[in-house]
Structures are given as structure tokens and as C-alpha cells.
Short mmCIF file of C-alpha atoms in Angstrom, two decimals:
data_model
loop_
_atom_site.label_atom_id
_atom_site.label_comp_id
_atom_site.label_asym_id
_atom_site.label_seq_id
_atom_site.Cartn_x
_atom_site.Cartn_y
_atom_site.Cartn_z
CA MET A 1 10.52 -16.84 4.65
CA LYS A 2 11.43 -15.48 1.26
CA LEU A 3 8.19 -14.47 -0.46
CA VAL A 4 8.11 -13.68 -4.17
CA ARG A 5 5.76 -12.82 -7.01
CA TYR A 6 6.63 -14.43 -10.32
CA GLY A 7 5.33 -14.52 -13.88
CA MET A 8 4.46 -12.09 -16.65
CA LYS A 9 4.02 -8.43 -15.76
CA GLY A 10 0.47 -7.87 -14.51
CA ALA A 11 -0.16 -11.61 -14.03
CA GLU A 12 2.26 -12.50 -11.25
CA LYS A 13 1.59 -15.40 -8.87
CA PRO A 14 2.68 -15.65 -5.24
CA GLY A 15 5.49 -18.01 -4.34
CA LEU A 16 8.26 -18.65 -1.88
CA ILE A 17 11.92 -19.62 -2.08
CA ASP A 18 12.64 -22.72 0.01
CA ALA A 19 15.79 -23.47 1.99
CA ASP A 20 17.39 -25.06 -1.10
CA GLY A 21 16.71 -21.99 -3.26
CA ILE A 22 13.84 -23.66 -5.15
CA LEU A 23 10.89 -21.49 -6.18
CA ARG A 24 7.60 -22.96 -4.88
CA ASP A 25 4.10 -21.96 -5.99
CA LEU A 26 1.85 -20.45 -3.28
CA SER A 27 -1.15 -19.64 -5.45
CA HIS A 28 -3.32 -22.43 -3.96
CA HIS A 29 -2.87 -20.89 -0.52
CA LEU A 30 -2.68 -17.14 -1.27
CA SER A 31 -4.28 -15.03 -3.99
CA ASP A 32 -1.43 -12.51 -4.01
CA ILE A 33 1.07 -10.79 -1.72
CA THR A 34 -0.37 -7.43 -0.67
CA GLY A 35 -0.56 -5.30 2.44
CA VAL A 36 -3.71 -7.20 3.44
CA THR A 37 -1.90 -10.55 3.38
CA LEU A 38 1.05 -9.36 5.46
CA ASP A 39 -0.79 -9.66 8.78
CA ASP A 40 0.62 -11.94 11.47
CA HIS A 41 -2.14 -14.54 11.00
CA THR A 42 -1.58 -14.96 7.26
CA LEU A 43 2.21 -14.95 7.51
CA GLY A 44 1.98 -17.49 10.33
CA ARG A 45 -0.29 -19.71 8.25
CA ILE A 46 2.11 -19.61 5.30
CA ALA A 47 5.09 -20.30 7.58
CA ARG A 48 3.43 -23.52 8.79
CA ILE A 49 3.22 -24.93 5.26
CA ASP A 50 5.87 -27.54 4.45
CA PRO A 51 7.56 -26.17 1.30
CA ALA A 52 7.93 -29.73 0.03
CA ASP A 53 4.12 -29.82 -0.30
CA LEU A 54 4.18 -26.87 -2.69
CA TYR A 55 4.57 -27.30 -6.45
CA PRO A 56 8.15 -26.49 -7.57
CA VAL A 57 8.41 -24.00 -10.43
CA GLU A 58 11.15 -25.41 -12.63
CA ASP A 59 10.85 -23.11 -15.64
CA GLU A 60 12.87 -19.92 -15.83
CA VAL A 61 10.53 -17.14 -14.74
CA ARG A 62 10.43 -13.39 -14.32
CA PHE A 63 10.22 -12.04 -10.77
CA GLY A 64 7.91 -9.10 -10.19
CA ALA A 65 8.05 -6.74 -7.24
CA PRO A 66 7.43 -8.94 -4.16
CA LEU A 67 4.44 -6.84 -3.10
CA ALA A 68 1.41 -5.93 -5.21
CA ARG A 69 -0.53 -2.68 -4.90
CA ILE A 70 1.84 -1.02 -2.47
CA GLY A 71 0.46 1.87 -0.49
CA HIS A 72 2.67 4.87 0.25
CA PHE A 73 6.19 4.63 -1.22
CA ILE A 74 8.21 6.71 1.27
CA ALA A 75 11.89 7.49 0.82
CA ILE A 76 14.57 8.75 3.17
CA GLY A 77 17.26 10.96 1.66
CA LEU A 78 20.86 11.56 2.72
CA ASN A 79 20.78 8.80 5.33
CA TYR A 80 24.48 7.96 5.05
CA ALA A 81 26.83 10.75 6.11
CA ASP A 82 29.35 10.04 3.34
CA HIS A 83 26.59 10.14 0.72
CA ALA A 84 25.42 13.52 2.04
CA GLU A 85 29.01 14.73 1.77
CA GLU A 86 29.42 13.57 -1.84
CA SER A 87 26.10 15.25 -2.69
CA GLY A 88 27.37 18.55 -1.28
CA MET A 89 24.60 18.66 1.32
CA PRO A 90 24.79 18.96 5.13
CA ILE A 91 24.24 15.92 7.31
CA PRO A 92 20.55 16.14 8.25
CA ALA A 93 19.49 16.71 11.84
CA GLU A 94 16.36 14.64 11.25
CA PRO A 95 15.27 12.27 8.47
CA VAL A 96 14.83 13.83 5.03
CA VAL A 97 11.47 12.51 3.82
CA PHE A 98 10.05 12.45 0.31
CA SER A 99 7.88 10.15 -1.79
CA LYS A 100 8.22 8.04 -4.88
CA ALA A 101 5.06 7.48 -6.92
CA PRO A 102 3.84 3.87 -6.43
CA SER A 103 3.42 3.72 -10.21
CA CYS A 104 7.23 3.65 -10.55
CA VAL A 105 7.47 0.16 -8.98
CA THR A 106 8.79 -2.58 -11.24
CA GLY A 107 10.39 -6.00 -10.99
CA PRO A 108 13.99 -6.45 -9.82
CA ASP A 109 15.35 -7.46 -13.23
CA ASP A 110 13.07 -5.49 -15.56
CA ASP A 111 14.59 -3.16 -18.12
CA ILE A 112 14.51 0.55 -17.27
CA ALA A 113 13.42 2.86 -20.07
CA TYR A 114 15.47 5.94 -20.85
CA HIS A 115 12.46 8.25 -21.03
CA ALA A 116 12.24 11.41 -23.13
CA GLY A 117 13.86 14.36 -21.37
CA ILE A 118 16.28 12.30 -19.27
CA THR A 119 19.81 13.69 -19.11
CA LYS A 120 21.17 12.67 -15.68
CA LEU A 121 20.00 9.16 -14.79
CA ASP A 122 21.51 7.84 -11.56
CA TRP A 123 21.50 4.74 -9.34
CA GLU A 124 21.02 4.17 -5.58
CA VAL A 125 21.05 0.76 -3.88
CA GLU A 126 18.87 0.86 -0.76
CA LEU A 127 17.36 -1.31 1.94
CA ALA A 128 13.56 -1.16 1.70
CA VAL A 129 11.21 -1.87 4.62
CA VAL A 130 7.70 -3.24 4.13
CA ILE A 131 5.13 -2.39 6.80
CA GLY A 132 2.91 -5.25 7.94
CA ARG A 133 1.06 -3.74 10.90
CA ARG A 134 -0.37 -0.24 11.26
CA ALA A 135 2.02 2.14 13.01
CA TRP A 136 0.78 5.41 14.49
CA GLN A 137 2.98 7.29 16.97
CA VAL A 138 4.95 4.21 17.96
CA ASP A 139 8.01 4.21 20.18
CA GLU A 140 11.35 3.35 18.65
CA ALA A 141 11.59 0.28 20.89
CA ASP A 142 8.38 -1.10 19.36
CA ALA A 143 8.91 0.09 15.80
CA LEU A 144 10.35 -3.08 14.25
CA SER A 145 7.33 -5.11 15.39
CA HIS A 146 5.37 -3.26 12.70
CA VAL A 147 7.63 -4.55 9.92
CA ALA A 148 6.58 -7.50 7.74
CA GLY A 149 9.92 -7.81 6.00
CA TYR A 150 12.72 -6.33 3.93
CA THR A 151 13.67 -6.15 0.28
CA ILE A 152 16.02 -4.31 -2.10
CA CYS A 153 15.19 -1.02 -3.82
CA ASN A 154 17.17 0.64 -6.59
CA ASP A 155 16.09 4.25 -6.09
CA ILE A 156 16.53 5.31 -9.71
CA SER A 157 16.87 9.10 -9.93
CA GLU A 158 16.82 11.67 -12.71
CA ARG A 159 18.99 14.34 -11.11
CA ALA A 160 18.03 17.22 -13.40
CA TRP A 161 14.34 16.65 -12.67
CA GLN A 162 15.12 16.22 -8.96
CA LEU A 163 17.43 19.17 -8.31
CA GLU A 164 17.32 21.67 -11.17
CA GLY A 165 14.54 24.11 -12.06
CA THR A 166 12.15 24.18 -9.13
CA GLY A 167 13.63 21.01 -7.68
CA GLN A 168 11.25 18.81 -5.65
CA TRP A 169 12.76 15.34 -5.27
CA ILE A 170 9.57 13.40 -6.04
CA LYS A 171 9.78 14.61 -9.66
CA GLY A 172 13.15 12.98 -10.18
CA LYS A 173 12.24 9.72 -8.44
CA SER A 174 8.88 8.67 -9.85
CA ALA A 175 8.98 7.91 -13.59
CA PRO A 176 7.82 4.44 -14.69
CA GLY A 177 10.51 1.91 -13.82
CA PHE A 178 12.26 4.12 -11.24
CA GLY A 179 11.40 1.78 -8.34
CA PRO A 180 12.74 -1.76 -8.85
CA LEU A 181 11.86 -3.87 -5.79
CA GLY A 182 12.84 -7.45 -4.99
CA PRO A 183 13.69 -10.13 -5.86
CA TRP A 184 11.96 -11.31 -2.70
CA LEU A 185 10.51 -10.11 0.58
CA VAL A 186 12.45 -11.57 3.51
CA THR A 187 10.23 -11.76 6.59
CA THR A 188 11.47 -10.63 9.98
CA GLU A 189 11.98 -14.04 11.58
CA GLU A 190 14.70 -14.61 8.98
CA LEU A 191 16.22 -11.13 9.28
CA ASP A 192 15.81 -9.69 12.75
CA ASN A 193 18.51 -6.99 12.59
CA PRO A 194 18.44 -4.69 9.55
CA GLN A 195 21.49 -2.69 10.73
CA THR A 196 24.26 -5.18 9.86
CA LEU A 197 23.77 -5.67 6.10
CA ASP A 198 26.37 -5.17 3.38
CA LEU A 199 25.01 -3.53 0.22
CA TRP A 200 26.65 -2.90 -3.15
CA LEU A 201 26.01 -1.81 -6.73
CA ASP A 202 27.98 -2.30 -9.96
CA VAL A 203 27.56 -0.49 -13.30
CA ASN A 204 28.85 -2.39 -16.33
CA GLY A 205 30.80 -4.66 -14.01
CA GLU A 206 32.52 -1.82 -12.12
CA ARG A 207 31.87 -1.49 -8.39
CA MET A 208 30.31 1.91 -7.70
CA GLN A 209 28.72 1.55 -4.27
CA ALA A 210 29.72 -0.52 -1.25
CA GLY A 211 28.47 0.06 2.26
CA ASN A 212 26.77 -1.38 5.30
CA THR A 213 23.50 -0.41 6.96
CA VAL A 214 25.34 -0.04 10.27
CA THR A 215 26.46 3.39 9.03
CA MET A 216 22.94 4.76 8.56
CA ILE A 217 22.46 8.12 10.27
CA PHE A 218 18.91 7.14 11.21
CA PRO A 219 18.41 3.37 11.64
CA VAL A 220 15.23 1.62 10.55
CA ALA A 221 13.54 1.65 13.97
CA GLU A 222 14.14 5.39 14.36
CA ILE A 223 12.82 6.08 10.84
CA ILE A 224 9.59 4.17 11.50
CA SER A 225 9.04 5.87 14.85
CA TYR A 226 9.78 9.29 13.35
CA LEU A 227 7.41 8.84 10.41
CA SER A 228 4.67 7.41 12.60
CA ARG A 229 4.58 10.54 14.73
CA GLN A 230 3.38 12.49 11.68
CA MET A 231 1.56 9.95 9.51
CA SER A 232 -0.07 6.57 9.88
CA LEU A 233 2.02 3.84 8.31
CA GLU A 234 -0.27 1.16 6.89
CA PRO A 235 0.26 -2.48 5.83
CA GLY A 236 1.73 -2.47 2.35
CA ASP A 237 3.57 0.83 2.74
CA VAL A 238 7.21 0.69 1.62
CA ILE A 239 10.02 2.79 3.11
CA THR A 240 13.31 2.92 1.23
CA THR A 241 15.99 4.01 3.65
CA GLY A 242 18.79 5.81 1.81
CA THR A 243 21.96 4.92 -0.05
CA PRO A 244 25.70 4.72 0.71
CA PRO A 245 28.21 6.79 -1.29
CA GLY A 246 29.17 6.07 -4.88
CA VAL A 247 26.30 7.54 -6.88
CA GLY A 248 27.02 9.06 -10.27
CA MET A 249 26.11 12.58 -9.16
CA GLY A 250 28.88 12.49 -6.53
CA MET A 251 31.69 11.59 -8.94
CA SER A 252 34.18 14.00 -10.47
CA PRO A 253 33.41 14.22 -13.29
CA GLN A 254 29.82 13.14 -12.76
CA LYS A 255 28.81 9.86 -14.39
CA TYR A 256 25.27 9.01 -15.47
CA LEU A 257 23.51 6.03 -16.99
CA LYS A 258 22.80 5.75 -20.69
CA PRO A 259 21.06 3.18 -22.91
CA GLY A 260 23.03 -0.06 -23.00
CA ASP A 261 24.34 0.25 -19.43
CA THR A 262 23.69 -2.57 -16.98
CA MET A 263 23.38 -2.35 -13.20
CA LYS A 264 23.78 -5.25 -10.78
CA LEU A 265 23.14 -4.71 -7.09
CA GLY A 266 22.51 -6.65 -3.92
CA ILE A 267 22.09 -6.66 -0.17
CA GLU A 268 23.34 -9.38 2.16
CA GLY A 269 20.58 -11.95 2.71
CA LEU A 270 18.14 -10.17 0.38
CA GLY A 271 19.34 -11.35 -3.02
CA GLU A 272 20.35 -9.43 -6.12
CA GLN A 273 18.84 -7.28 -8.86
CA ARG A 274 19.98 -6.68 -12.42
CA GLN A 275 18.64 -3.94 -14.72
CA ARG A 276 19.48 -2.83 -18.23
CA ILE A 277 18.91 0.73 -19.47
CA VAL A 278 17.04 0.65 -22.77
CA PRO A 279 15.75 3.36 -25.15
CA ALA A 280 12.13 4.27 -24.46
CA GLY A 281 9.89 2.48 -26.94
#
């Protein structure tokens, strides 16, 4: 299934995208899409609904993040060897883990504000994993059974806040709007292997990033198992899994986003996002 949340910011409704690409309203069957509603029983109940019985949404609508009230927003850094190289950092021996504030989550096509103090705003297309079943000290072989589905994350980064001064990556990753998710959550019966997906990102129509999740240093199952040995992963947690090369920080000379720039990005089978950088209002 492709699950979505659509409508005005703060008033999104649940929906799904049917096999013909038509948006269907789920609000008579589900109050919202949250960690609580990602259990096997609820997803199974929704999967048994004939999409033709759901009201089609024919108006042009805004998509919100496909998950409301996410729990922990966990990120994995330097998970593609060529991205680590362009960042001037060694290939990690184990996953590099940091957090993004859940308050940074926004819709896949929402504008991104160029906040006061920003000087080095960067892009990162990433595969994001949504946990649907509690995972605590799980084996790698069982790890993917704890996944509800997958979506796209643009891990927006302010590099000066992230790496200069005292550093601390969470500071450069967490401003409002720095976590576009969506457009939809693709459940695991539709995407059973997350390690074969092409991903790409353009800025102002120019291809900046192109890669495939097969080249991850630490694949999704290993990441989940690794994290679960040190923390409990709960339904509604989101893990964004790293980016391929082509970020602005890695260019010579470096290239950063400014108001008026537009990003378009996508992952095979997971749809596309589009964001515009706008002056903070």
C-alpha cells in the first residue's frame, strides 16, 4: 500500500494511493496515520479494503508527512563510502548515529524557510525507514519484520551549525522544515527489499546526487539490529539512512542553497519531493 496524509498543514486526513495513482480518502476507516496505527492488525484491515469503495479525492491537494506525531527521528551519517570521502571523513567502522528533532518534520513539497543565521544550507536525499513493531535487541535476520514501510527524507543540513563552533550534528539538522518526509509511506508487502533502490536529487534542474541503496555501508537490516542493541525502537520511530555523494559541502568550490532555489528528489518506487527555498517570514 501507499499511505498518505493530505490536506492543510495541521489538518491532514489519511488516504491511500490506489493502483491507478488515484488518491482515496481513508478517514472513515482511520483517524490518522501514526505509530499506533502501524500495527499488523490495522495495516491488514486497511489492506483488505477495496480501494474502489473509498471516496476519490479529485481536487489538487497538499501532501503532509505520511506519518503524524513521529517518535524518535534517528539519522545515520556517512553511510555511503563515496559520501564519506567527499566529506573528508573516514569510512565508519560502525553506524554513525545522531538525531533530528521531530519538530523539523514537514510535508514533501512544503517550502523550506531560509532561517536567520543560515549560511551553508545543504541537501541530502535519503531512504527513510518507519518502524511498525517494537524492536529491542533484535537479530539482523529478523530486523526487517519490525518495519512498517519506507518513505523519502530530504535531510536538510545547515553545515556551519553542524560542523563549526562546537559542532554537534543535531544542531545543523533540526530547524523547522529540515525534515521533509513523503510523499507516501510504502508498506513492506509492496517493497520487500530496500537495498536495490535508485535515488537522486536535482537543484534548479541540475542533477547533483545519483546513487543506489545497494552501496550503503550498513544496510537497513543491520542498522535496525545495531540500534536495537542500545535503544528500544518503537512504532512511529523514523530512521533516515544516509545519503549518496553529491552534496553541496563536497563540491569544489562548495555550493549551498539560497532563497529562490528549488530541489526535486526521488527514490525508485517511493515517489518524488519538490521543495523551494524561501526567505524566512
